[in-house]
Amino acid sequence: MSAADRGEQAPRGFLHGLNPLVTLAAPLPAMVGMVVVRDLATPALVAVAAIALILIGARPAPRVAAAIVIGIPVAVLVLGFSFSLWADPAALTASPAIVHIGDWRYTQAAALIGLATGLRVGALVSLALILGTSTTAATLVHAAIQHLRLPYRVGYTALAAFRFVPRFAVELELIRSAHRVRGMAEGRGPIAWLRRGLSAVIPLLAGAIRHAERVALAMDSRGFGASDTRTERTIVPYRRRDTVFVIVVLATTIVLFAVGGAIPF
């Protein structure tokens, strides 16, 4: 019997106990570095380190962990090949050809350029997932309001917008179920699929407008916007371990960039 079946919470890694602003700010230097590096080793090392940190520190669900471990390398290979096709062939004439079909040449230099670009994208996604797998939008908004002095009107408005997305998914499934009951889901092919999609637009927009009105009335009834500041029920503290995490991540970033050759010594 799993922990969820016994009513227990899944094990949480140490990243869940950190301030979300820390998990947002600590990877930023490495993300900026990914924009300027051009070698293969540095983004590969950064991506591996970020994925290892996610698996150890966030402890995502097995399905999410498998998607990260398998999906990111596959995406890197697909993007690498796609970007290599966009390389300027005139600038790569001196490179040996891997595939030669008529006048078209797929050169080794183009493959390396595409792979380097794909690795940088994969590293950026891996670094962004450090925040995405270890916190929620609500916790991030609370931390920004408390520590960055973000106006609570802006923060809670953004949080309300984030919560619209899962509600749209639920309402869309209800609309599709209603269409199936009424026999509107019959037919195959792109025309039938387009017709079903368009038939769900109006009910979905109507439901979104009704939900927005209810949210606005609920916020007005609670005095939202009546004062410049509001007290917070959920406190997101900044602890000593947050500072230690930032220092460790920055030091690791410097070491990885030095080992990869991006920082000459």
Coordinates of C-alpha atoms in Angstrom, one line a residue:
M1 CA 0.0 0.0 0.0
S2 CA 1.4 3.4 -1.0
A3 CA 1.7 6.4 1.2
A4 CA -1.2 8.1 -0.6
D5 CA -3.4 5.0 0.0
R6 CA -2.6 5.2 3.7
G7 CA -3.6 8.9 3.8
E8 CA 0.0 10.0 4.3
Q9 CA 1.7 12.8 2.4
A10 CA 4.3 11.9 -0.2
P11 CA 7.9 12.5 1.0
R12 CA 9.0 16.1 0.4
G13 CA 12.5 17.1 -0.5
F14 CA 14.5 20.0 1.1
L15 CA 13.6 22.3 -1.8
H16 CA 10.0 22.5 -0.6
G17 CA 11.2 24.0 2.7
L18 CA 13.1 26.8 1.0
N19 CA 11.8 30.3 0.3
P20 CA 10.5 30.2 -3.4
L21 CA 12.3 33.4 -4.1
V22 CA 15.5 31.6 -3.4
T23 CA 14.8 28.8 -5.8
L24 CA 13.9 31.5 -8.4
A25 CA 17.0 33.6 -7.9
A26 CA 19.7 31.0 -7.3
P27 CA 19.5 29.5 -10.8
L28 CA 19.4 32.9 -12.5
P29 CA 23.2 33.4 -13.0
A30 CA 23.3 30.0 -14.7
M31 CA 20.4 30.8 -16.9
V32 CA 22.0 34.1 -18.0
G33 CA 25.2 32.1 -18.7
M34 CA 23.3 29.7 -20.9
V35 CA 22.5 32.6 -23.2
V36 CA 26.2 33.4 -23.9
V37 CA 28.0 30.0 -23.8
R38 CA 28.6 28.2 -27.1
D39 CA 30.3 25.0 -26.1
L40 CA 28.7 21.6 -25.5
A41 CA 30.1 20.6 -22.1
T42 CA 28.9 23.6 -20.0
P43 CA 25.1 23.3 -20.8
A44 CA 25.3 19.5 -20.5
L45 CA 26.9 19.7 -17.1
V46 CA 24.4 22.4 -15.9
A47 CA 21.4 20.4 -17.2
V48 CA 22.6 17.2 -15.5
A49 CA 23.2 19.1 -12.2
A50 CA 19.8 20.8 -12.4
I51 CA 18.0 17.5 -13.0
A52 CA 19.9 15.8 -10.2
L53 CA 18.9 18.7 -7.8
I54 CA 15.3 18.3 -8.8
L55 CA 15.2 14.6 -8.3
I56 CA 17.0 14.8 -4.9
G57 CA 15.7 18.1 -3.6
A58 CA 12.1 18.2 -4.9
R59 CA 11.3 14.4 -5.0
P60 CA 8.7 14.7 -7.8
A61 CA 6.2 11.9 -8.4
P62 CA 7.6 9.0 -10.4
R63 CA 5.7 9.9 -13.5
V64 CA 7.0 13.5 -13.3
A65 CA 10.5 12.3 -12.6
A66 CA 10.4 10.0 -15.6
A67 CA 9.1 12.8 -17.8
I68 CA 12.0 15.0 -16.8
V69 CA 14.7 12.4 -17.1
I70 CA 13.5 11.1 -20.4
G71 CA 11.7 14.1 -21.9
I72 CA 14.5 16.6 -21.6
P73 CA 17.2 14.5 -23.4
V74 CA 14.7 13.6 -26.1
A75 CA 13.8 17.3 -26.5
V76 CA 17.5 18.2 -26.7
L77 CA 18.1 15.8 -29.5
V78 CA 15.0 16.9 -31.4
L79 CA 15.7 20.6 -31.0
G80 CA 19.4 20.0 -31.8
F81 CA 18.5 18.3 -35.1
S82 CA 16.0 21.0 -35.9
F83 CA 18.3 23.9 -35.2
S84 CA 21.1 22.2 -37.2
L85 CA 18.9 22.4 -40.3
W86 CA 18.8 26.2 -39.9
A87 CA 22.6 26.6 -39.9
D88 CA 23.9 28.7 -42.7
P89 CA 25.4 26.2 -45.2
A90 CA 27.5 28.9 -46.9
A91 CA 29.5 29.3 -43.6
L92 CA 30.0 25.5 -43.2
T93 CA 31.4 24.5 -46.5
A94 CA 34.7 23.5 -45.0
S95 CA 33.1 21.1 -42.6
P96 CA 33.0 17.4 -43.5
A97 CA 29.5 16.2 -44.6
I98 CA 27.7 13.6 -42.6
V99 CA 24.9 13.3 -45.2
H100 CA 25.2 14.4 -48.8
I101 CA 22.0 14.3 -50.9
G102 CA 22.4 16.1 -54.2
D103 CA 23.4 19.7 -53.5
W104 CA 22.3 19.5 -49.9
R105 CA 25.0 18.7 -47.3
Y106 CA 24.4 18.0 -43.6
T107 CA 27.7 18.8 -42.1
Q108 CA 29.4 18.0 -38.8
A109 CA 29.6 21.7 -37.9
A110 CA 25.9 22.1 -38.4
A111 CA 25.1 19.1 -36.2
L112 CA 27.4 20.5 -33.4
I113 CA 25.8 24.0 -33.6
G114 CA 22.3 22.5 -33.4
L115 CA 23.3 20.2 -30.5
A116 CA 24.9 23.1 -28.6
T117 CA 21.7 25.2 -29.1
G118 CA 19.5 22.3 -28.0
L119 CA 21.6 21.7 -24.9
R120 CA 21.3 25.3 -23.9
V121 CA 17.5 25.1 -24.2
G122 CA 17.5 21.9 -22.2
A123 CA 19.6 23.5 -19.5
L124 CA 17.3 26.5 -19.3
V125 CA 14.3 24.3 -19.0
S126 CA 16.0 22.2 -16.3
L127 CA 16.9 25.3 -14.3
A128 CA 13.4 26.6 -14.6
L129 CA 12.0 23.4 -13.3
I130 CA 13.9 23.8 -10.0
L131 CA 11.2 26.4 -9.1
G132 CA 8.4 24.7 -10.9
T133 CA 8.7 21.4 -9.1
S134 CA 9.3 22.7 -5.6
T135 CA 6.7 25.4 -5.0
T136 CA 3.2 26.6 -6.0
A137 CA 2.0 29.8 -7.5
A138 CA 0.3 30.7 -4.3
T139 CA 3.5 30.3 -2.2
L140 CA 5.5 32.3 -4.8
V141 CA 2.9 35.2 -4.7
H142 CA 2.9 35.3 -0.9
A143 CA 6.7 35.4 -0.8
A144 CA 6.8 38.2 -3.4
I145 CA 4.3 40.2 -1.5
Q146 CA 6.1 39.8 1.8
H147 CA 9.8 40.1 0.7
L148 CA 9.8 42.0 -2.6
R149 CA 7.0 44.4 -1.5
L150 CA 5.0 43.4 -4.5
P151 CA 1.6 45.2 -4.3
Y152 CA -0.9 42.7 -3.1
R153 CA -3.4 43.9 -5.7
V154 CA -1.0 42.8 -8.4
G155 CA -0.1 39.6 -6.7
Y156 CA -3.5 38.3 -5.9
T157 CA -4.8 39.3 -9.3
A158 CA -2.1 37.2 -10.9
L159 CA -2.9 34.4 -8.5
A160 CA -6.6 34.5 -9.5
A161 CA -5.5 34.4 -13.2
F162 CA -3.4 31.3 -12.5
R163 CA -6.3 29.5 -11.0
F164 CA -8.4 30.1 -14.0
V165 CA -6.4 27.6 -16.0
P166 CA -7.3 24.4 -14.2
R167 CA -10.9 25.6 -13.9
F168 CA -11.0 26.0 -17.7
A169 CA -9.8 22.4 -18.1
V170 CA -12.6 21.1 -15.8
E171 CA -15.3 23.1 -17.5
L172 CA -14.1 22.1 -21.0
E173 CA -14.3 18.4 -19.9
L174 CA -17.9 19.0 -18.6
I175 CA -18.9 20.7 -21.9
R176 CA -17.5 17.8 -23.9
S177 CA -19.3 15.3 -21.7
A178 CA -22.6 17.2 -22.2
H179 CA -21.9 17.2 -26.0
R180 CA -21.4 13.4 -26.0
V181 CA -24.7 12.9 -24.1
R182 CA -26.5 15.0 -26.7
G183 CA -24.8 13.1 -29.6
M184 CA -22.7 16.0 -30.7
A185 CA -19.4 13.9 -30.5
E186 CA -20.2 11.8 -33.5
G187 CA -18.0 11.9 -36.6
R188 CA -14.4 11.7 -37.3
G189 CA -11.8 13.7 -39.2
P190 CA -10.6 17.3 -39.0
I191 CA -13.9 18.8 -39.9
A192 CA -15.7 17.1 -37.1
W193 CA -12.9 17.8 -34.6
L194 CA -13.0 21.5 -35.6
R195 CA -16.8 21.6 -35.3
R196 CA -16.7 20.1 -31.8
G197 CA -14.0 22.6 -30.8
L198 CA -15.9 25.6 -32.0
S199 CA -19.1 24.4 -30.3
A200 CA -17.3 24.5 -26.9
V201 CA -15.9 28.1 -27.3
I202 CA -19.2 30.0 -26.4
P203 CA -20.1 27.9 -23.3
L204 CA -16.5 28.1 -22.1
L205 CA -16.4 31.9 -22.5
A206 CA -19.7 32.2 -20.8
G207 CA -18.5 30.1 -17.9
A208 CA -15.3 32.1 -17.6
I209 CA -17.3 35.4 -17.5
R210 CA -19.6 34.0 -14.7
H211 CA -16.6 32.8 -12.7
A212 CA -14.8 36.1 -13.1
E213 CA -17.9 37.9 -11.8
R214 CA -18.1 35.6 -8.8
V215 CA -14.4 36.1 -8.0
A216 CA -14.8 39.9 -8.3
L217 CA -17.8 39.9 -6.0
A218 CA -16.0 37.7 -3.5
M219 CA -12.9 39.9 -3.5
D220 CA -15.0 43.1 -3.1
S221 CA -16.9 41.6 -0.2
R222 CA -13.6 40.9 1.6
G223 CA -12.4 44.5 1.2
F224 CA -9.9 43.8 -1.5
G225 CA -8.2 47.0 -2.5
A226 CA -9.7 49.0 0.4
S227 CA -6.3 49.6 2.0
D228 CA -2.7 49.9 0.9
T229 CA -1.5 46.9 2.8
R230 CA -3.1 43.6 4.0
T231 CA -2.1 41.1 6.7
E232 CA -1.0 37.7 5.5
R233 CA -2.3 34.4 6.9
T234 CA 0.4 32.4 5.2
I235 CA 3.9 33.5 6.2
V236 CA 6.8 32.5 4.0
P237 CA 9.9 33.1 6.0
Y238 CA 13.5 33.6 4.9
R239 CA 15.8 31.4 6.9
R240 CA 19.6 30.9 7.1
R241 CA 19.3 27.7 5.0
D242 CA 18.0 29.9 2.1
T243 CA 21.2 31.9 2.2
V244 CA 23.3 28.7 2.3
F245 CA 21.4 27.3 -0.7
V246 CA 22.1 30.4 -2.7
I247 CA 25.8 30.3 -1.9
V248 CA 26.0 26.6 -2.7
V249 CA 24.2 27.0 -6.0
L250 CA 26.4 30.0 -7.1
A251 CA 29.6 28.1 -6.2
T252 CA 28.4 25.0 -8.1
T253 CA 27.6 27.2 -11.1
I254 CA 31.1 28.7 -11.1
V255 CA 32.6 25.2 -10.8
L256 CA 30.5 23.8 -13.6
F257 CA 31.3 26.7 -15.9
A258 CA 35.0 26.4 -15.2
V259 CA 35.0 22.6 -15.8
G260 CA 33.0 23.1 -19.0
G261 CA 35.5 25.7 -20.2
A262 CA 33.2 28.6 -20.3
I263 CA 35.3 30.3 -17.6
P264 CA 39.0 30.2 -18.4
F265 CA 41.5 29.8 -15.6

